[in-house]
mmCIF file of C-alpha atoms and ligand atoms in Angstrom:
data_model
loop_
_atom_site.group_PDB
_atom_site.id
_atom_site.type_symbol
_atom_site.label_atom_id
_atom_site.label_comp_id
_atom_site.label_asym_id
_atom_site.label_seq_id
_atom_site.Cartn_x
_atom_site.Cartn_y
_atom_site.Cartn_z
ATOM 1 C CA UNK B 1 187.010 -104.993 -41.740
ATOM 2 C CA UNK B 2 189.356 -103.923 -38.972
ATOM 3 C CA UNK B 3 191.419 -101.988 -41.454
ATOM 4 C CA UNK B 4 188.381 -100.241 -42.826
ATOM 5 C CA UNK B 5 187.239 -99.304 -39.346
ATOM 6 C CA UNK B 6 190.577 -97.736 -38.696
ATOM 7 C CA UNK B 7 190.672 -95.691 -41.827
ATOM 8 C CA UNK B 8 187.175 -94.430 -41.117
ATOM 9 C CA UNK B 9 188.254 -93.469 -37.655
ATOM 10 C CA UNK B 10 191.196 -91.582 -39.139
ATOM 11 C CA UNK B 11 188.879 -89.746 -41.485
ATOM 12 C CA UNK B 12 187.036 -88.249 -38.522
ATOM 13 C CA UNK B 13 190.122 -87.551 -36.441
ATOM 14 C CA UNK B 14 190.461 -83.902 -35.391
ATOM 15 C CA UNK B 15 193.749 -83.374 -37.280
ATOM 16 C CA UNK B 16 192.430 -84.705 -40.577
ATOM 17 C CA UNK B 17 189.273 -82.714 -40.059
ATOM 18 C CA UNK B 18 191.266 -79.540 -39.511
ATOM 19 C CA UNK B 19 193.306 -80.210 -42.645
ATOM 20 C CA UNK B 20 190.122 -80.783 -44.600
ATOM 21 C CA UNK B 21 188.609 -77.562 -43.247
ATOM 22 C CA UNK B 22 191.697 -75.619 -44.223
ATOM 23 C CA UNK B 23 191.646 -77.073 -47.692
ATOM 24 C CA UNK B 24 187.956 -76.320 -48.152
ATOM 25 C CA UNK B 25 188.443 -72.750 -46.941
ATOM 26 C CA UNK B 26 191.399 -72.271 -49.287
ATOM 27 C CA UNK B 27 189.426 -73.757 -52.161
ATOM 28 C CA UNK B 28 186.547 -71.330 -51.543
ATOM 29 C CA UNK B 29 188.893 -68.378 -51.399
ATOM 30 C CA UNK B 30 190.729 -69.518 -54.505
ATOM 31 C CA UNK B 31 187.535 -69.059 -56.512
ATOM 32 C CA UNK B 32 187.585 -65.408 -57.424
ATOM 33 C CA UNK B 33 191.197 -64.849 -56.352
ATOM 34 C CA UNK B 34 192.156 -64.171 -59.964
ATOM 35 C CA UNK B 35 189.271 -61.696 -60.417
ATOM 36 C CA UNK B 36 190.186 -59.969 -57.163
ATOM 37 C CA UNK B 37 193.704 -59.453 -58.495
ATOM 38 C CA UNK B 38 195.341 -61.606 -55.811
ATOM 39 C CA UNK B 39 197.560 -63.626 -58.155
ATOM 40 C CA UNK B 40 201.135 -62.511 -58.825
ATOM 41 C CA UNK B 41 203.891 -63.828 -61.027
ATOM 42 C CA UNK B 42 207.418 -64.079 -59.649
ATOM 43 C CA UNK B 43 210.397 -64.843 -61.877
ATOM 44 C CA UNK B 44 213.493 -66.941 -61.188
ATOM 45 C CA UNK B 45 216.600 -66.473 -63.353
ATOM 46 C CA UNK B 46 218.173 -69.316 -65.326
ATOM 47 C CA UNK B 47 221.878 -68.817 -65.801
ATOM 48 C CA UNK B 48 224.232 -69.984 -68.539
ATOM 49 C CA UNK B 49 226.685 -72.076 -66.504
ATOM 50 C CA UNK B 50 229.560 -71.227 -68.836
ATOM 51 C CA UNK B 51 229.187 -67.433 -68.995
ATOM 52 C CA UNK B 52 227.082 -67.113 -65.777
ATOM 53 C CA UNK B 53 224.793 -64.665 -67.601
ATOM 54 C CA UNK B 54 221.017 -64.720 -67.138
ATOM 55 C CA UNK B 55 219.586 -66.380 -70.263
ATOM 56 C CA UNK B 56 216.008 -67.037 -69.177
ATOM 57 C CA UNK B 57 213.518 -66.685 -66.350
ATOM 58 C CA UNK B 58 210.887 -69.126 -65.130
ATOM 59 C CA UNK B 59 207.476 -67.664 -64.286
ATOM 60 C CA UNK B 60 206.210 -68.958 -60.923
ATOM 61 C CA UNK B 61 202.755 -68.039 -59.674
ATOM 62 C CA UNK B 62 202.103 -66.690 -56.166
ATOM 63 C CA UNK B 63 198.856 -66.022 -54.364
ATOM 64 C CA UNK B 64 198.720 -62.836 -52.333
ATOM 65 C CA UNK B 65 196.148 -64.038 -49.824
ATOM 66 C CA UNK B 66 194.228 -61.226 -48.012
ATOM 67 C CA UNK B 67 195.100 -62.554 -44.530
ATOM 68 C CA UNK B 68 197.691 -65.333 -44.967
ATOM 69 C CA UNK B 69 200.236 -63.362 -46.977
ATOM 70 C CA UNK B 70 202.044 -64.932 -49.922
ATOM 71 C CA UNK B 71 200.770 -68.504 -50.390
ATOM 72 C CA UNK B 72 203.163 -70.862 -52.177
ATOM 73 C CA UNK B 73 201.962 -72.832 -55.200
ATOM 74 C CA UNK B 74 202.801 -76.000 -53.275
ATOM 75 C CA UNK B 75 199.667 -75.173 -51.218
ATOM 76 C CA UNK B 76 197.194 -74.233 -53.936
ATOM 77 C CA UNK B 77 198.265 -75.713 -57.303
ATOM 78 C CA UNK B 78 196.990 -79.177 -56.333
ATOM 79 C CA UNK B 79 193.623 -77.683 -55.323
ATOM 80 C CA UNK B 80 193.448 -75.659 -58.526
ATOM 81 C CA UNK B 81 194.303 -78.793 -60.506
ATOM 82 C CA UNK B 82 191.529 -80.750 -58.800
ATOM 83 C CA UNK B 83 188.764 -78.185 -59.384
ATOM 84 C CA UNK B 84 189.947 -76.954 -62.766
ATOM 85 C CA UNK B 85 190.789 -73.398 -61.647
ATOM 86 C CA UNK B 86 194.335 -74.050 -62.863
ATOM 87 C CA UNK B 87 193.071 -73.547 -66.432
ATOM 88 C CA UNK B 88 192.181 -69.838 -66.094
ATOM 89 C CA UNK B 89 195.048 -69.271 -63.628
ATOM 90 C CA UNK B 90 197.567 -70.910 -65.965
ATOM 91 C CA UNK B 91 196.304 -68.906 -68.921
ATOM 92 C CA UNK B 92 196.604 -65.716 -66.890
ATOM 93 C CA UNK B 93 200.189 -66.618 -65.902
ATOM 94 C CA UNK B 94 201.069 -67.245 -69.552
ATOM 95 C CA UNK B 95 199.545 -63.911 -70.656
ATOM 96 C CA UNK B 96 201.179 -61.970 -67.813
ATOM 97 C CA UNK B 97 204.607 -63.548 -68.350
ATOM 98 C CA UNK B 98 204.448 -63.036 -72.126
ATOM 99 C CA UNK B 99 203.480 -59.371 -71.729
ATOM 100 C CA UNK B 100 206.290 -58.925 -69.176
ATOM 101 C CA UNK B 101 208.826 -60.498 -71.490
ATOM 102 C CA UNK B 102 207.724 -58.231 -74.343
ATOM 103 C CA UNK B 103 207.964 -55.190 -72.035
ATOM 104 C CA UNK B 104 211.587 -56.068 -71.160
ATOM 105 C CA UNK B 105 212.389 -56.356 -74.856
ATOM 106 C CA UNK B 106 210.745 -52.997 -75.643
ATOM 107 C CA UNK B 107 212.788 -51.433 -72.836
ATOM 108 C CA UNK B 108 215.904 -52.542 -74.718
ATOM 109 C CA UNK B 109 217.050 -55.054 -72.100
ATOM 110 C CA UNK B 110 219.117 -58.103 -73.117
ATOM 111 C CA UNK B 111 216.859 -60.743 -74.705
ATOM 112 C CA UNK B 112 216.032 -63.714 -72.486
ATOM 113 C CA UNK B 113 213.723 -66.697 -72.766
ATOM 114 C CA UNK B 114 210.495 -66.746 -70.815
ATOM 115 C CA UNK B 115 209.631 -70.157 -69.414
ATOM 116 C CA UNK B 116 206.093 -70.942 -68.214
ATOM 117 C CA UNK B 117 204.757 -74.093 -66.516
ATOM 118 C CA UNK B 118 201.852 -75.948 -68.097
ATOM 119 C CA UNK B 119 199.576 -78.094 -65.966
ATOM 120 C CA UNK B 120 198.058 -81.413 -66.974
ATOM 121 C CA UNK B 121 194.606 -79.812 -67.002
ATOM 122 C CA UNK B 122 195.692 -77.114 -69.452
ATOM 123 C CA UNK B 123 197.251 -79.783 -71.628
ATOM 124 C CA UNK B 124 193.890 -81.589 -71.742
ATOM 125 C CA UNK B 125 192.060 -78.502 -73.026
ATOM 126 C CA UNK B 126 191.218 -78.978 -76.708
ATOM 127 C CA UNK B 127 192.135 -75.371 -77.592
ATOM 128 C CA UNK B 128 195.512 -75.114 -75.840
ATOM 129 C CA UNK B 129 197.481 -74.487 -79.030
ATOM 130 C CA UNK B 130 195.044 -71.745 -80.130
ATOM 131 C CA UNK B 131 195.244 -70.064 -76.732
ATOM 132 C CA UNK B 132 199.054 -70.046 -76.770
ATOM 133 C CA UNK B 133 199.088 -68.698 -80.311
ATOM 134 C CA UNK B 134 196.514 -66.023 -79.439
ATOM 135 C CA UNK B 135 198.497 -64.879 -76.387
ATOM 136 C CA UNK B 136 201.635 -64.527 -78.511
ATOM 137 C CA UNK B 137 199.727 -62.356 -80.996
ATOM 138 C CA UNK B 138 198.079 -60.296 -78.292
ATOM 139 C CA UNK B 139 201.295 -59.538 -76.436
ATOM 140 C CA UNK B 140 203.547 -59.247 -79.493
ATOM 141 C CA UNK B 141 206.068 -61.719 -78.062
ATOM 142 C CA UNK B 142 207.892 -63.780 -80.702
ATOM 143 C CA UNK B 143 207.337 -67.506 -80.255
ATOM 144 C CA UNK B 144 211.095 -68.100 -80.137
ATOM 145 C CA UNK B 145 211.246 -66.228 -76.812
ATOM 146 C CA UNK B 146 208.742 -68.529 -75.146
ATOM 147 C CA UNK B 147 209.347 -71.920 -73.552
ATOM 148 C CA UNK B 148 206.690 -74.126 -71.998
ATOM 149 C CA UNK B 149 207.549 -76.613 -69.246
ATOM 150 C CA UNK B 150 205.728 -79.926 -69.265
ATOM 151 C CA UNK B 151 206.213 -83.042 -67.128
ATOM 152 C CA UNK B 152 206.677 -86.605 -68.277
ATOM 153 C CA UNK B 153 203.905 -87.867 -66.014
ATOM 154 C CA UNK B 154 201.124 -85.985 -67.758
ATOM 155 C CA UNK B 155 202.508 -86.603 -71.240
ATOM 156 C CA UNK B 156 202.361 -90.325 -70.535
ATOM 157 C CA UNK B 157 198.557 -90.306 -70.198
ATOM 158 C CA UNK B 158 197.824 -90.419 -73.916
ATOM 159 C CA UNK B 159 201.196 -90.522 -75.635
ATOM 160 C CA UNK B 160 199.884 -90.177 -79.183
ATOM 161 C CA UNK B 161 197.860 -87.107 -78.340
ATOM 162 C CA UNK B 162 200.747 -85.628 -76.347
ATOM 163 C CA UNK B 163 203.152 -86.039 -79.263
ATOM 164 C CA UNK B 164 200.646 -84.377 -81.590
ATOM 165 C CA UNK B 165 200.127 -81.358 -79.336
ATOM 166 C CA UNK B 166 203.831 -80.962 -78.583
ATOM 167 C CA UNK B 167 204.487 -80.935 -82.327
ATOM 168 C CA UNK B 168 201.830 -78.266 -82.865
ATOM 169 C CA UNK B 169 203.390 -76.143 -80.127
ATOM 170 C CA UNK B 170 206.835 -76.560 -81.686
ATOM 171 C CA UNK B 171 205.376 -75.555 -85.052
ATOM 172 C CA UNK B 172 204.363 -72.237 -83.500
ATOM 173 C CA UNK B 173 208.092 -71.761 -82.889
ATOM 174 C CA UNK B 174 208.138 -72.090 -79.104
ATOM 175 C CA UNK B 175 210.553 -74.286 -77.123
ATOM 176 C CA UNK B 176 209.563 -77.115 -74.820
ATOM 177 C CA UNK B 177 211.248 -78.272 -71.641
ATOM 178 C CA UNK B 178 210.691 -81.533 -69.758
ATOM 179 C CA UNK B 179 210.420 -80.434 -66.124
ATOM 180 C CA UNK B 180 211.362 -82.452 -63.012
ATOM 181 C CA UNK B 181 213.243 -84.870 -65.242
ATOM 182 C CA UNK B 182 214.257 -88.134 -63.608
ATOM 183 C CA UNK B 183 211.289 -88.306 -61.236
ATOM 184 C CA UNK B 184 208.703 -89.693 -63.649
ATOM 185 C CA UNK B 185 208.363 -93.202 -64.955
ATOM 186 C CA UNK B 186 208.831 -92.447 -68.596
ATOM 187 C CA UNK B 187 210.846 -94.863 -70.630
ATOM 188 C CA UNK B 188 213.625 -93.590 -72.848
ATOM 189 C CA UNK B 189 211.577 -94.862 -75.734
ATOM 190 C CA UNK B 190 209.021 -92.119 -75.179
ATOM 191 C CA UNK B 191 211.603 -89.450 -74.556
ATOM 192 C CA UNK B 192 212.773 -89.975 -78.118
ATOM 193 C CA UNK B 193 209.251 -89.374 -79.410
ATOM 194 C CA UNK B 194 208.511 -86.188 -77.456
ATOM 195 C CA UNK B 195 209.764 -83.212 -79.489
ATOM 196 C CA UNK B 196 211.322 -81.289 -76.575
ATOM 197 C CA UNK B 197 214.404 -79.025 -76.613
ATOM 198 C CA UNK B 198 215.363 -79.122 -72.959
ATOM 199 C CA UNK B 199 215.593 -81.459 -69.984
ATOM 200 C CA UNK B 200 215.435 -79.967 -66.507
ATOM 201 C CA UNK B 201 217.182 -82.211 -63.982
ATOM 202 C CA UNK B 202 214.969 -82.374 -60.917
ATOM 203 C CA UNK B 203 216.242 -80.553 -57.849
ATOM 204 C CA UNK B 204 216.085 -83.719 -55.735
ATOM 205 C CA UNK B 205 219.152 -85.016 -57.636
ATOM 206 C CA UNK B 206 220.959 -81.680 -57.687
ATOM 207 C CA UNK B 207 220.500 -81.136 -53.951
ATOM 208 C CA UNK B 208 222.877 -83.930 -52.942
ATOM 209 C CA UNK B 209 224.839 -84.331 -56.154
ATOM 210 C CA UNK B 210 228.112 -83.675 -54.314
ATOM 211 C CA UNK B 211 227.360 -85.958 -51.344
ATOM 212 C CA UNK B 212 225.334 -88.878 -52.673
ATOM 213 C CA UNK B 213 226.769 -91.261 -55.253
ATOM 214 C CA UNK B 214 223.369 -92.306 -56.558
ATOM 215 C CA UNK B 215 222.251 -88.727 -57.157
ATOM 216 C CA UNK B 216 225.541 -88.021 -58.900
ATOM 217 C CA UNK B 217 225.107 -91.116 -61.061
ATOM 218 C CA UNK B 218 221.572 -90.128 -62.068
ATOM 219 C CA UNK B 219 222.667 -86.554 -62.797
ATOM 220 C CA UNK B 220 225.600 -87.743 -64.924
ATOM 221 C CA UNK B 221 223.374 -90.159 -66.794
ATOM 222 C CA UNK B 222 220.779 -87.461 -67.548
ATOM 223 C CA UNK B 223 223.475 -85.082 -68.813
ATOM 224 C CA UNK B 224 224.939 -87.814 -71.033
ATOM 225 C CA UNK B 225 221.486 -88.728 -72.311
ATOM 226 C CA UNK B 226 220.638 -85.093 -73.110
ATOM 227 C CA UNK B 227 223.906 -84.700 -74.973
ATOM 228 C CA UNK B 228 223.437 -87.791 -77.069
ATOM 229 C CA UNK B 229 219.888 -86.682 -77.955
ATOM 230 C CA UNK B 230 221.223 -83.140 -78.600
ATOM 231 C CA UNK B 231 218.959 -81.623 -75.978
ATOM 232 C CA UNK B 232 219.802 -78.656 -73.796
ATOM 233 C CA UNK B 233 220.070 -79.341 -70.124
ATOM 234 C CA UNK B 234 219.194 -77.260 -67.067
ATOM 235 C CA UNK B 235 219.869 -78.179 -63.456
ATOM 236 C CA UNK B 236 217.252 -76.992 -60.964
ATOM 237 C CA UNK B 237 217.756 -76.235 -57.297
ATOM 238 C CA UNK B 238 221.443 -75.217 -57.290
ATOM 239 C CA UNK B 239 222.112 -73.881 -53.810
ATOM 240 C CA UNK B 240 225.873 -74.147 -53.322
ATOM 241 C CA UNK B 241 229.072 -73.308 -55.150
ATOM 242 C CA UNK B 242 230.079 -76.999 -54.931
ATOM 243 C CA UNK B 243 226.914 -78.052 -56.784
ATOM 244 C CA UNK B 244 227.510 -75.316 -59.356
ATOM 245 C CA UNK B 245 231.117 -76.380 -59.958
ATOM 246 C CA UNK B 246 230.170 -80.037 -60.220
ATOM 247 C CA UNK B 247 227.536 -79.269 -62.877
ATOM 248 C CA UNK B 248 229.886 -76.935 -64.752
ATOM 249 C CA UNK B 249 232.538 -79.675 -64.879
ATOM 250 C CA UNK B 250 229.954 -82.109 -66.221
ATOM 251 C CA UNK B 251 229.034 -79.676 -69.001
ATOM 252 C CA UNK B 252 225.478 -78.923 -67.890
ATOM 253 C CA UNK B 253 224.340 -75.914 -69.961
ATOM 254 C CA UNK B 254 222.092 -73.935 -67.644
ATOM 255 C CA UNK B 255 221.280 -73.721 -63.967
ATOM 256 C CA UNK B 256 218.639 -72.313 -61.682
ATOM 257 C CA UNK B 257 218.509 -72.108 -57.923
ATOM 258 C CA UNK B 258 218.791 -70.092 -54.748
ATOM 259 C CA UNK B 259 222.581 -69.861 -55.270
ATOM 260 C CA UNK B 260 221.831 -67.424 -58.118
ATOM 261 C CA UNK B 261 218.492 -66.017 -57.022
ATOM 262 C CA UNK B 262 215.178 -66.958 -55.467
ATOM 263 C CA UNK B 263 212.044 -66.261 -57.501
ATOM 264 C CA UNK B 264 211.561 -62.467 -57.312
ATOM 265 C CA UNK B 265 209.029 -59.825 -58.428
ATOM 266 C CA UNK B 266 209.482 -58.522 -61.996
ATOM 267 C CA UNK B 267 211.152 -55.218 -61.053
ATOM 268 C CA UNK B 268 214.031 -57.144 -59.466
ATOM 269 C CA UNK B 269 214.601 -58.922 -62.778
ATOM 270 C CA UNK B 270 214.502 -55.539 -64.548
ATOM 271 C CA UNK B 271 217.313 -54.364 -62.237
ATOM 272 C CA UNK B 272 219.358 -57.520 -62.880
ATOM 273 C CA UNK B 273 218.991 -57.178 -66.641
ATOM 274 C CA UNK B 274 219.891 -53.473 -66.536
ATOM 275 C CA UNK B 275 223.043 -54.258 -64.572
ATOM 276 C CA UNK B 276 224.129 -56.997 -66.954
ATOM 277 C CA UNK B 277 223.521 -54.773 -70.005
ATOM 278 C CA UNK B 278 225.776 -52.099 -68.504
ATOM 279 C CA UNK B 279 228.706 -54.475 -68.113
HETATM 280 P P1 LIG Q 1 208.760 -76.306 -60.471
HETATM 281 O O1 LIG Q 1 208.161 -75.986 -61.791
HETATM 282 O O2 LIG Q 1 209.651 -77.478 -60.371
HETATM 283 O O3 LIG Q 1 209.493 -74.960 -60.023
HETATM 284 C C1 LIG Q 1 210.682 -74.927 -59.284
HETATM 285 C C2 LIG Q 1 210.401 -74.771 -57.804
HETATM 286 O O4 LIG Q 1 211.615 -74.948 -57.104
HETATM 287 C C3 LIG Q 1 209.891 -73.367 -57.429
HETATM 288 O O5 LIG Q 1 209.017 -73.530 -56.325
HETATM 289 C C4 LIG Q 1 211.173 -72.682 -56.987
HETATM 290 O O6 LIG Q 1 210.959 -71.609 -56.094
HETATM 291 C C5 LIG Q 1 211.878 -73.816 -56.309
HETATM 292 N N1 LIG Q 1 213.323 -73.619 -56.287
HETATM 293 C C6 LIG Q 1 214.098 -73.014 -57.213
HETATM 294 N N2 LIG Q 1 215.400 -73.023 -56.860
HETATM 295 C C7 LIG Q 1 215.462 -73.678 -55.684
HETATM 296 C C8 LIG Q 1 216.564 -74.021 -54.805
HETATM 297 O O7 LIG Q 1 217.724 -73.722 -55.043
HETATM 298 N N3 LIG Q 1 216.238 -74.718 -53.665
HETATM 299 C C9 LIG Q 1 214.938 -75.059 -53.383
HETATM 300 N N4 LIG Q 1 214.726 -75.725 -52.232
HETATM 301 N N5 LIG Q 1 213.887 -74.746 -54.186
HETATM 302 C C10 LIG Q 1 214.158 -74.069 -55.318
HETATM 303 P P2 LIG Q 1 207.607 -72.816 -56.257
HETATM 304 O O8 LIG Q 1 207.665 -71.451 -56.877
HETATM 305 O O9 LIG Q 1 207.123 -72.942 -54.861
HETATM 306 O O10 LIG Q 1 206.715 -73.711 -57.206
HETATM 307 C C11 LIG Q 1 206.432 -75.051 -56.875
HETATM 308 C C12 LIG Q 1 205.774 -75.751 -58.023
HETATM 309 O O11 LIG Q 1 204.479 -75.215 -58.274
HETATM 310 C C13 LIG Q 1 206.514 -75.608 -59.344
HETATM 311 O O12 LIG Q 1 207.589 -76.513 -59.370
HETATM 312 C C14 LIG Q 1 205.413 -75.950 -60.321
HETATM 313 O O13 LIG Q 1 205.248 -77.339 -60.421
HETATM 314 C C15 LIG Q 1 204.200 -75.349 -59.643
HETATM 315 N N6 LIG Q 1 203.937 -74.023 -60.257
HETATM 316 C C16 LIG Q 1 204.438 -72.810 -59.948
HETATM 317 N N7 LIG Q 1 203.917 -71.864 -60.755
HETATM 318 C C17 LIG Q 1 203.098 -72.506 -61.622
HETATM 319 C C18 LIG Q 1 202.248 -72.076 -62.720
HETATM 320 O O14 LIG Q 1 202.183 -70.889 -63.097
HETATM 321 N N8 LIG Q 1 201.529 -73.049 -63.356
HETATM 322 C C19 LIG Q 1 201.601 -74.368 -62.970
HETATM 323 N N9 LIG Q 1 200.873 -75.260 -63.660
HETATM 324 N N10 LIG Q 1 202.378 -74.794 -61.981
HETATM 325 C C20 LIG Q 1 203.112 -73.871 -61.301
HETATM 326 CA CA1 LIG Q 2 209.011 -75.712 -63.761
HETATM 327 CA CA1 LIG Q 3 210.969 -78.435 -61.818
HETATM 328 CA CA1 LIG Q 4 209.012 -79.588 -58.990
#
């Protein structure tokens, strides 16, 4: 009873109340943000660690809030997941990113993959595969240029259904990446059943790969696992030359992180691609 009393007290504490107020305000403003044109897509390059060329970009949503400036997805994705707004937002991101990718191709820029994050809520929608297929048709982007990023945790909910949907997505011709790999609880047994092309080593391991033996061990194990399953492997969150060199030595295929570039607006990617096509 004492414990309960305490947690109730905490619920009404001014700090928690302020946090709750902020969340409620943000949630209210999030409704309609898409219609008001406040959502933006930034893109972060993925680099081939052997050639150091840009081979893909990841689409990352941003909210241009009328008074708070650019709000990071860390602040609003969880809210959008909870109230379901992530479904229309995620669909809009996929359409915007696909159209952008097609526009780069039509401009004659070097072909790159476009990678888009899928949320658990989108994955639960019964018509996900139709929506993806429709967006590809609408934008004229070939399926082989598109990659969707999923996480182990939401695939583990209903494994049979997940496998079925992943297969249908692969049949469209798109690639699939397992995001934040190493942080979930999935057993290797399931990994074998999910028809994915790519593992993305979570940035928490990459961040101290050169200073922490455990992180290095996990990173090495993931790279070895990916190789034996013939999966491509990307390291996320590369910030230093030491991390880059470590991952290159280990034979990691691709990398992404502030060392190469932060997520940037699309015109910055256009400039990067123009430069690399001139070389
Ligand atoms: P994520 O999918 O794991 O995306 C990578 C995050 O790591 C991005 O944060 C990126 O800016 C950040 N990052 C990349 N390189 C570095 C680095 O070198 N150092 C550090 N410290 N961070 C780095 P961001 O853009 O804030 O996105 C956070 C998360 O929000 C994403 O994590 C993803 O889970 C979610 N998210 C973003 N956009 C979307 C979207 O369109 N749909 C869905 N469902 N989720 C999204
Ligand atoms: Ca991702
Ligand atoms: Ca990630
Ligand atoms: Ca993450």
